[in-house]
Amino acid sequence: MHDFPHPHEHEDHEGEPDALPDEADPIWAGERIELRSVGIDIGSSTSHLTFSRLVLRRLGGHLSSRFRVVQRDVVHQSPILLTPYRSPVMIDTERLNAFVRDTYTQAGLAPDGIDTGAVVITGEAARKENAQSILTMFAREAGRFVCATAGPQLEAIMAAHGSGAVARSRGGSAVLSVDIGGGTTKLAVCRDGEVAASSRRRGRVEARGRPADR
């Protein structure tokens, strides 16, 4: 694994011990899994990739065979690419694929070295005629992936989790997540560590919050 100056985080799960076991302990080998993951986000206006190192631990305290993510380290992030289009209804697959290949090279990784990941097309990009074929292409060439064209509800939920709004709401406060994209704006109300409600408005939003078009 390459060393990059990116932060890492430990998962805080209620009822689970905070300290990780000693990795020198031979028992730890069967209780721990390390994965390389990549997320490819193709949005209405921009696209980017994030490579991560995931550490999973068996839920031994619960007599379970399930594993839970206990640590995430971001090891490489791509520059932001303006999502390329060949026409109003077609994404430029050649330029997008070249961007992904270049990012793998910059990260010092190869597709066959990726254990898991996700390719997600969001917003207006998901409405383009070749969106599904792009998902299929990246799933085949870039590693082992879950692929999805995200609808407005899924987009709102992902933004709420990614921004930290869901985690912050666990303290008892209601938290509003506002995701302003290139073609849509998504809202999500978070309470008690869950997304309680979400909605979407198509079109741009001005700085004062008024819809610029419909």
Coordinates of C-alpha atoms in Angstrom, one line a residue:
M1 CA 0.0 0.0 0.0
H2 CA 1.3 3.5 -0.9
D3 CA 1.6 6.2 1.7
F4 CA -0.3 9.3 1.0
P5 CA -0.8 12.4 3.2
H6 CA -4.5 11.8 3.6
P7 CA -6.5 11.5 6.9
H8 CA -7.9 8.3 8.1
E9 CA -10.8 7.6 10.4
H10 CA -11.9 4.9 12.8
E11 CA -15.5 3.7 13.0
D12 CA -17.3 4.2 16.2
H13 CA -19.8 1.5 16.8
E14 CA -21.8 1.4 20.0
G15 CA -21.0 -1.7 22.1
E16 CA -17.8 -2.4 20.2
P17 CA -14.3 -1.9 21.7
D18 CA -12.5 1.2 20.3
A19 CA -8.9 -0.3 20.3
L20 CA -7.9 -2.6 17.5
P21 CA -6.2 -5.9 18.5
D22 CA -2.5 -6.3 18.2
E23 CA -1.7 -7.1 14.6
A24 CA 1.3 -9.3 15.7
D25 CA -1.2 -11.7 17.4
P26 CA -1.7 -14.7 15.1
I27 CA -5.4 -14.8 16.1
W28 CA -5.8 -11.3 14.6
A29 CA -5.1 -12.7 11.0
G30 CA -8.4 -14.5 11.0
E31 CA -10.4 -11.6 12.5
R32 CA -9.2 -8.9 10.2
I33 CA -9.6 -8.2 6.4
E34 CA -7.9 -5.4 4.5
L35 CA -9.3 -4.3 1.2
R36 CA -8.4 -1.7 -1.5
S37 CA -11.5 0.2 -2.6
V38 CA -12.2 2.8 -5.3
G39 CA -15.2 5.0 -5.8
I40 CA -15.9 6.6 -9.2
D41 CA -18.5 9.4 -9.1
I42 CA -19.7 10.6 -12.5
G43 CA -21.9 13.7 -11.9
S44 CA -23.8 16.2 -14.0
S45 CA -21.0 18.7 -13.9
T46 CA -17.9 17.0 -12.4
S47 CA -16.4 13.5 -12.0
H48 CA -13.7 12.2 -9.7
L49 CA -12.2 9.1 -8.1
T50 CA -11.2 8.2 -4.5
F51 CA -9.0 5.3 -3.6
S52 CA -9.3 3.9 0.0
R53 CA -7.9 1.3 2.3
L54 CA -10.5 -0.5 4.3
V55 CA -9.9 -2.5 7.5
L56 CA -12.7 -4.9 8.5
R57 CA -13.0 -6.7 11.8
R58 CA -15.1 -9.7 12.7
L59 CA -17.9 -9.0 15.2
G60 CA -16.5 -11.6 17.6
G61 CA -18.2 -10.1 20.6
H62 CA -21.5 -10.9 19.1
L63 CA -20.6 -14.5 18.1
S64 CA -21.1 -13.5 14.5
S65 CA -19.3 -14.3 11.2
R66 CA -20.0 -10.9 9.9
F67 CA -17.3 -8.3 9.4
R68 CA -17.6 -4.6 10.0
V69 CA -15.5 -1.7 8.7
V70 CA -13.5 -0.3 11.6
Q71 CA -11.0 1.9 9.7
R72 CA -10.9 3.9 6.4
D73 CA -7.8 5.5 5.0
V74 CA -8.0 7.7 1.8
V75 CA -4.9 6.8 -0.1
H76 CA -5.4 8.8 -3.3
Q77 CA -7.9 11.3 -4.7
S78 CA -8.1 12.4 -8.3
P79 CA -8.3 15.9 -9.6
I80 CA -11.8 17.1 -10.4
L81 CA -12.8 16.6 -14.0
L82 CA -15.5 18.5 -15.7
T83 CA -17.7 15.7 -16.9
P84 CA -17.1 15.5 -20.7
Y85 CA -20.0 15.3 -23.1
R86 CA -20.0 14.5 -26.8
S87 CA -23.5 15.9 -27.3
P88 CA -26.4 17.1 -25.1
V89 CA -27.5 13.4 -24.7
M90 CA -24.2 11.5 -24.8
I91 CA -21.3 11.4 -22.3
D92 CA -17.8 11.3 -23.9
T93 CA -16.8 7.7 -22.9
E94 CA -13.3 8.0 -24.4
R95 CA -12.2 11.0 -22.4
L96 CA -13.8 9.7 -19.3
N97 CA -12.1 6.3 -19.6
A98 CA -8.7 8.1 -20.2
F99 CA -9.2 10.1 -17.0
V100 CA -9.9 6.9 -15.0
R101 CA -6.8 5.2 -16.5
D102 CA -4.6 8.2 -15.8
T103 CA -5.9 8.3 -12.2
Y104 CA -5.0 4.6 -11.6
T105 CA -1.5 5.3 -12.9
Q106 CA -1.1 8.3 -10.6
A107 CA -2.3 6.2 -7.6
G108 CA 0.2 3.5 -8.5
L109 CA -2.5 0.9 -8.7
A110 CA -3.9 -1.5 -11.3
P111 CA -7.6 -2.5 -11.8
D112 CA -6.8 -6.1 -10.8
G113 CA -5.4 -4.8 -7.5
I114 CA -8.8 -3.4 -6.5
D115 CA -10.9 -5.6 -4.2
T116 CA -14.2 -3.6 -4.2
G117 CA -15.7 -0.3 -5.1
A118 CA -18.6 1.5 -6.7
V119 CA -19.3 3.4 -9.9
V120 CA -22.2 5.8 -9.5
I121 CA -23.7 8.1 -12.1
T122 CA -25.8 10.9 -10.6
G123 CA -27.9 13.8 -11.5
E124 CA -28.5 14.7 -15.2
A125 CA -25.6 12.5 -16.2
A126 CA -27.7 9.5 -15.3
R127 CA -30.3 10.5 -17.9
K128 CA -27.9 10.4 -20.8
E129 CA -28.4 7.7 -23.4
N130 CA -25.1 5.9 -22.8
A131 CA -25.1 6.0 -19.0
Q132 CA -25.8 2.3 -18.6
S133 CA -23.1 1.3 -21.1
I134 CA -20.6 3.5 -19.1
L135 CA -21.4 1.7 -15.9
T136 CA -20.9 -1.7 -17.6
M137 CA -17.5 -0.6 -19.2
F138 CA -16.1 0.6 -15.9
A139 CA -17.3 -2.5 -14.0
R140 CA -15.5 -4.7 -16.5
E141 CA -12.2 -2.7 -16.9
A142 CA -11.7 -0.9 -13.5
G143 CA -12.1 -3.7 -10.9
R144 CA -14.8 -5.4 -8.9
F145 CA -17.6 -2.9 -8.6
V146 CA -21.2 -2.3 -7.5
C147 CA -22.7 -0.1 -10.2
A148 CA -25.7 2.2 -10.0
T149 CA -27.4 5.2 -11.6
A150 CA -28.5 7.1 -8.5
G151 CA -32.0 8.5 -8.4
P152 CA -32.8 11.6 -6.4
Q153 CA -33.6 9.7 -3.2
L154 CA -30.3 7.7 -3.3
E155 CA -28.4 10.9 -4.1
A156 CA -29.8 12.7 -1.1
I157 CA -29.1 9.8 1.2
M158 CA -25.5 9.5 -0.1
A159 CA -24.9 13.2 0.3
A160 CA -26.3 13.1 3.9
H161 CA -24.0 10.3 4.9
G162 CA -20.9 11.6 3.0
S163 CA -21.2 15.1 4.4
G164 CA -21.4 13.8 8.0
A165 CA -25.0 15.1 8.5
V166 CA -26.2 11.6 9.5
A167 CA -23.4 11.1 12.0
R168 CA -24.0 14.6 13.5
S169 CA -27.7 13.9 14.0
R170 CA -26.9 11.1 16.4
G171 CA -26.5 13.7 19.1
G172 CA -30.2 14.4 19.2
S173 CA -30.3 17.3 16.8
A174 CA -32.1 17.4 13.5
V175 CA -29.6 18.2 10.7
L176 CA -30.4 19.4 7.2
S177 CA -28.2 18.2 4.3
V178 CA -28.3 20.4 1.2
D179 CA -26.6 18.9 -1.9
I180 CA -26.4 21.4 -4.8
G181 CA -25.4 19.7 -8.0
G182 CA -25.0 20.6 -11.6
G183 CA -28.6 19.8 -12.5
T184 CA -30.5 19.2 -9.3
T185 CA -30.6 20.2 -5.7
K186 CA -31.3 17.5 -3.0
L187 CA -32.4 18.0 0.6
A188 CA -32.3 15.4 3.4
V189 CA -33.5 15.8 7.0
C190 CA -31.4 13.6 9.4
R191 CA -32.6 12.6 12.8
D192 CA -31.1 10.1 15.3
G193 CA -28.5 8.8 12.9
E194 CA -31.0 8.2 10.0
V195 CA -32.3 10.0 6.9
A196 CA -35.9 10.9 8.0
A197 CA -37.0 12.6 4.8
S198 CA -35.6 13.8 1.4
S199 CA -36.7 15.8 -1.6
R200 CA -35.3 17.1 -4.9
R201 CA -35.7 20.2 -7.1
R202 CA -34.4 20.2 -10.7
G203 CA -32.5 23.3 -11.8
R204 CA -29.9 25.6 -10.5
V205 CA -30.1 27.5 -7.2
E206 CA -29.0 31.1 -6.7
A207 CA -26.8 32.1 -3.8
R208 CA -29.7 33.3 -1.8
G209 CA -31.5 29.9 -2.1
R210 CA -34.1 30.9 -4.7
P211 CA -34.5 28.5 -7.7
A212 CA -33.0 30.0 -10.8
D213 CA -35.0 27.9 -13.2
R214 CA -37.4 25.0 -13.1

